[in-house]
Amino acid sequence: SITDVMIWDALKNSLLVAVTSTIIATIFGTMIALALERFRFPGRTVLEAILFLPIIIPEITIGLSLLVFFSLSFQLIENFLGIRLVLGLPTVIIGHIAFCISFVVVTVRARVAELDPALEEAALDLGANEWRTFFRITLPLIWPGIFSAALLAFTLSLDDFVITFFTAGVGSTTLPLFVYGMIKFSVTPAINAISTLMLIASLMLVISALFVEQLGNQKKT
């Protein structure tokens, strides 16, 4: 039926957005976490404050800010380059990255802060260069934190409604948006089933993230 096709399209959009934003947010979030924890540089405090904003301010504020940002950016691009851009999946992905990267930074940075510097110093003393030390010592030790951060980012992206609502355009309906659109008319068994599956999936992802983090702590001790 048409409804089934719409559900599958919304699910594919949700997975595409969640996977893409998770990969990008995890990569850049890990790099930022390492930089903030290991180096002192001008503007470090300002960067930390900016990264904490998506965690402490309401999602509706983030969504409105992103909508204004995209509107102004698209207007400037159209005026100077003659290219007309509209809201769609790319803007949703950018919005989710901006929202999720803060959680990745906080999670990974906590893991990096627990590392024993003596392990890396020993590797360097034994002749390993900085890159080899990172990939053979540092990365395996912080990997549980990175994996937990990725699962958390994926869960937040998959379930997000508010930011998606402000940044989505025609043809970029995700599963939360589809459910919201359907319940405005009536709550059907299909909606109940989708909501239940999303809840179960989210719980499983969160539990998996906690399990991986705990397993990493046990291995470290």
GROMACS .gro file of C-alpha atoms in nm:
model
  221
    1SER     CA    1   0.000   0.000   0.000
    2ILE     CA    2   0.097   0.366  -0.023
    3THR     CA    3   0.136   0.385   0.354
    4ASP     CA    4   0.379   0.092   0.357
    5VAL     CA    5   0.589   0.255   0.085
    6MET     CA    6   0.595   0.581   0.281
    7ILE     CA    7   0.702   0.397   0.597
    8TRP     CA    8   0.990   0.225   0.417
    9ASP     CA    9   1.100   0.552   0.256
   10ALA     CA   10   1.095   0.724   0.597
   11LEU     CA   11   1.291   0.436   0.751
   12LYS     CA   12   1.554   0.451   0.475
   13ASN     CA   13   1.588   0.826   0.523
   14SER     CA   14   1.623   0.782   0.899
   15LEU     CA   15   1.894   0.518   0.861
   16LEU     CA   16   2.079   0.721   0.597
   17VAL     CA   17   2.078   1.031   0.816
   18ALA     CA   18   2.171   0.839   1.132
   19VAL     CA   19   2.456   0.640   0.976
   20THR     CA   20   2.605   0.936   0.788
   21SER     CA   21   2.584   1.181   1.077
   22THR     CA   22   2.719   0.919   1.321
   23ILE     CA   23   3.025   0.843   1.109
   24ILE     CA   24   3.112   1.209   1.053
   25ALA     CA   25   3.034   1.317   1.411
   26THR     CA   26   3.237   1.029   1.555
   27ILE     CA   27   3.545   1.097   1.340
   28PHE     CA   28   3.555   1.472   1.400
   29GLY     CA   29   3.433   1.441   1.759
   30THR     CA   30   3.718   1.203   1.841
   31MET     CA   31   3.973   1.436   1.683
   32ILE     CA   32   3.836   1.732   1.878
   33ALA     CA   33   3.830   1.533   2.203
   34LEU     CA   34   4.197   1.438   2.161
   35ALA     CA   35   4.292   1.796   2.076
   36LEU     CA   36   4.108   1.942   2.375
   37GLU     CA   37   4.253   1.691   2.619
   38ARG     CA   38   4.612   1.680   2.491
   39PHE     CA   39   4.689   2.031   2.366
   40ARG     CA   40   4.667   2.390   2.484
   41PHE     CA   41   4.589   2.638   2.208
   42PRO     CA   42   4.427   2.983   2.167
   43GLY     CA   43   4.049   2.968   2.170
   44ARG     CA   44   4.037   2.634   2.351
   45THR     CA   45   3.799   2.762   2.618
   46VAL     CA   46   3.572   2.917   2.356
   47LEU     CA   47   3.562   2.590   2.160
   48GLU     CA   48   3.472   2.398   2.476
   49ALA     CA   49   3.188   2.641   2.547
   50ILE     CA   50   3.054   2.611   2.191
   51LEU     CA   51   3.064   2.231   2.209
   52PHE     CA   52   2.864   2.228   2.531
   53LEU     CA   53   2.587   2.448   2.388
   54PRO     CA   54   2.396   2.168   2.207
   55ILE     CA   55   2.388   1.972   2.532
   56ILE     CA   56   2.251   2.246   2.757
   57ILE     CA   57   2.021   2.448   2.532
   58PRO     CA   58   1.677   2.323   2.417
   59GLU     CA   59   1.656   2.137   2.088
   60ILE     CA   60   1.394   2.378   1.957
   61THR     CA   61   1.648   2.660   1.992
   62ILE     CA   62   1.905   2.458   1.798
   63GLY     CA   63   1.648   2.378   1.532
   64LEU     CA   64   1.544   2.741   1.488
   65SER     CA   65   1.906   2.854   1.479
   66LEU     CA   66   1.988   2.600   1.209
   67LEU     CA   67   1.683   2.702   1.007
   68VAL     CA   68   1.789   3.068   1.019
   69PHE     CA   69   2.147   2.973   0.932
   70PHE     CA   70   2.042   2.766   0.631
   71SER     CA   71   1.798   3.032   0.511
   72LEU     CA   72   2.061   3.308   0.524
   73SER     CA   73   2.330   3.086   0.371
   74PHE     CA   74   2.106   2.974   0.085
   75GLN     CA   75   2.005   3.334   0.018
   76LEU     CA   76   2.367   3.446  -0.001
   77ILE     CA   77   2.461   3.156  -0.229
   78GLU     CA   78   2.171   3.234  -0.460
   79ASN     CA   79   2.256   3.605  -0.470
   80PHE     CA   80   2.628   3.562  -0.542
   81LEU     CA   81   2.645   3.231  -0.730
   82GLY     CA   82   2.298   3.202  -0.877
   83ILE     CA   83   2.255   2.854  -0.729
   84ARG     CA   84   1.926   2.786  -0.556
   85LEU     CA   85   1.950   2.544  -0.264
   86VAL     CA   86   1.663   2.403  -0.059
   87LEU     CA   87   1.623   2.208   0.262
   88GLY     CA   88   1.660   1.830   0.230
   89LEU     CA   89   1.851   1.531   0.361
   90PRO     CA   90   2.190   1.711   0.344
   91THR     CA   91   2.064   1.987   0.576
   92VAL     CA   92   1.916   1.727   0.811
   93ILE     CA   93   2.251   1.546   0.822
   94ILE     CA   94   2.438   1.871   0.893
   95GLY     CA   95   2.193   1.951   1.172
   96HIS     CA   96   2.234   1.609   1.328
   97ILE     CA   97   2.613   1.633   1.309
   98ALA     CA   98   2.605   1.970   1.484
   99PHE     CA   99   2.387   1.819   1.756
  100CYS     CA  100   2.558   1.481   1.801
  101ILE     CA  101   2.922   1.588   1.786
  102SER     CA  102   2.904   1.742   2.133
  103PHE     CA  103   2.800   1.412   2.287
  104VAL     CA  104   3.080   1.234   2.103
  105VAL     CA  105   3.338   1.484   2.229
  106VAL     CA  106   3.224   1.454   2.590
  107THR     CA  107   3.217   1.073   2.582
  108VAL     CA  108   3.552   1.024   2.408
  109ARG     CA  109   3.726   1.297   2.606
  110ALA     CA  110   3.631   1.128   2.932
  111ARG     CA  111   3.795   0.812   2.803
  112VAL     CA  112   4.109   0.995   2.688
  113ALA     CA  113   4.141   1.164   3.027
  114GLU     CA  114   4.165   0.822   3.194
  115LEU     CA  115   4.463   0.709   2.985
  116ASP     CA  116   4.794   0.653   3.161
  117PRO     CA  117   5.052   0.876   2.985
  118ALA     CA  118   5.325   0.634   3.091
  119LEU     CA  119   5.205   0.379   2.834
  120GLU     CA  120   5.253   0.619   2.545
  121GLU     CA  121   5.582   0.746   2.685
  122ALA     CA  122   5.709   0.389   2.710
  123ALA     CA  123   5.619   0.323   2.346
  124LEU     CA  124   5.799   0.640   2.237
  125ASP     CA  125   6.105   0.547   2.444
  126LEU     CA  126   6.115   0.208   2.272
  127GLY     CA  127   6.145   0.374   1.931
  128ALA     CA  128   5.786   0.398   1.809
  129ASN     CA  129   5.693   0.723   1.635
  130GLU     CA  130   5.386   0.925   1.733
  131TRP     CA  131   5.161   0.774   1.465
  132ARG     CA  132   5.257   0.417   1.553
  133THR     CA  133   5.206   0.493   1.922
  134PHE     CA  134   4.862   0.634   1.850
  135PHE     CA  135   4.741   0.339   1.641
  136ARG     CA  136   4.900   0.067   1.855
  137ILE     CA  137   4.853   0.211   2.206
  138THR     CA  138   4.617   0.509   2.225
  139LEU     CA  139   4.346   0.405   1.979
  140PRO     CA  140   4.290   0.053   2.121
  141LEU     CA  141   4.261   0.199   2.472
  142ILE     CA  142   4.006   0.465   2.379
  143TRP     CA  143   3.818   0.245   2.129
  144PRO     CA  144   3.543   0.145   2.378
  145GLY     CA  145   3.473   0.514   2.437
  146ILE     CA  146   3.463   0.585   2.064
  147PHE     CA  147   3.227   0.294   2.002
  148SER     CA  148   3.000   0.400   2.288
  149ALA     CA  149   2.997   0.756   2.155
  150ALA     CA  150   2.905   0.630   1.807
  151LEU     CA  151   2.615   0.424   1.943
  152LEU     CA  152   2.494   0.722   2.144
  153ALA     CA  153   2.514   0.951   1.841
  154PHE     CA  154   2.329   0.697   1.626
  155THR     CA  155   2.053   0.665   1.886
  156LEU     CA  156   2.012   1.042   1.920
  157SER     CA  157   2.003   1.088   1.543
  158LEU     CA  158   1.762   0.802   1.478
  159ASP     CA  159   1.511   0.928   1.736
  160ASP     CA  160   1.544   1.300   1.676
  161PHE     CA  161   1.232   1.490   1.579
  162VAL     CA  162   1.276   1.859   1.666
  163ILE     CA  163   1.596   1.935   1.474
  164THR     CA  164   1.477   1.722   1.182
  165PHE     CA  165   1.147   1.910   1.178
  166PHE     CA  166   1.325   2.243   1.124
  167THR     CA  167   1.589   2.124   0.876
  168ALA     CA  168   1.395   1.876   0.659
  169GLY     CA  169   1.247   1.959   0.321
  170VAL     CA  170   1.033   1.789   0.061
  171GLY     CA  171   1.125   1.422   0.020
  172SER     CA  172   1.335   1.407   0.336
  173THR     CA  173   1.078   1.273   0.581
  174THR     CA  174   1.231   1.056   0.852
  175LEU     CA  175   1.051   0.801   1.067
  176PRO     CA  176   0.985   1.038   1.361
  177LEU     CA  177   0.842   1.297   1.120
  178PHE     CA  178   0.627   1.033   0.954
  179VAL     CA  179   0.490   0.914   1.289
  180TYR     CA  180   0.415   1.273   1.391
  181GLY     CA  181   0.232   1.336   1.066
  182MET     CA  182   0.022   1.022   1.107
  183ILE     CA  183  -0.082   1.075   1.470
  184LYS     CA  184  -0.228   1.415   1.380
  185PHE     CA  185  -0.508   1.222   1.210
  186SER     CA  186  -0.538   0.899   1.409
  187VAL     CA  187  -0.331   0.651   1.607
  188THR     CA  188  -0.329   0.332   1.401
  189PRO     CA  189  -0.184  -0.011   1.490
  190ALA     CA  190   0.098   0.058   1.243
  191ILE     CA  191   0.196   0.372   1.435
  192ASN     CA  192   0.189   0.181   1.763
  193ALA     CA  193   0.410  -0.090   1.614
  194ILE     CA  194   0.660   0.160   1.470
  195SER     CA  195   0.680   0.353   1.798
  196THR     CA  196   0.736   0.032   1.995
  197LEU     CA  197   1.010  -0.087   1.759
  198MET     CA  198   1.184   0.251   1.776
  199LEU     CA  199   1.171   0.244   2.156
  200ILE     CA  200   1.312  -0.110   2.169
  201ALA     CA  201   1.587  -0.025   1.920
  202SER     CA  202   1.685   0.285   2.117
  203LEU     CA  203   1.698   0.094   2.445
  204MET     CA  204   1.911  -0.179   2.288
  205LEU     CA  205   2.156   0.075   2.148
  206VAL     CA  206   2.188   0.257   2.480
  207ILE     CA  207   2.237  -0.070   2.669
  208SER     CA  208   2.497  -0.178   2.413
  209ALA     CA  209   2.685   0.150   2.457
  210LEU     CA  210   2.687   0.109   2.835
  211PHE     CA  211   2.798  -0.255   2.802
  212VAL     CA  212   3.087  -0.167   2.570
  213GLU     CA  213   3.200   0.112   2.801
  214GLN     CA  214   3.184  -0.117   3.104
  215LEU     CA  215   3.372  -0.390   2.917
  216GLY     CA  216   3.641  -0.141   2.828
  217ASN     CA  217   3.675  -0.036   3.191
  218GLN     CA  218   3.713  -0.398   3.300
  219LYS     CA  219   3.984  -0.464   3.041
  220LYS     CA  220   4.168  -0.153   3.149
  221THR     CA  221   4.174  -0.266   3.511
   0.00000   0.00000   0.00000
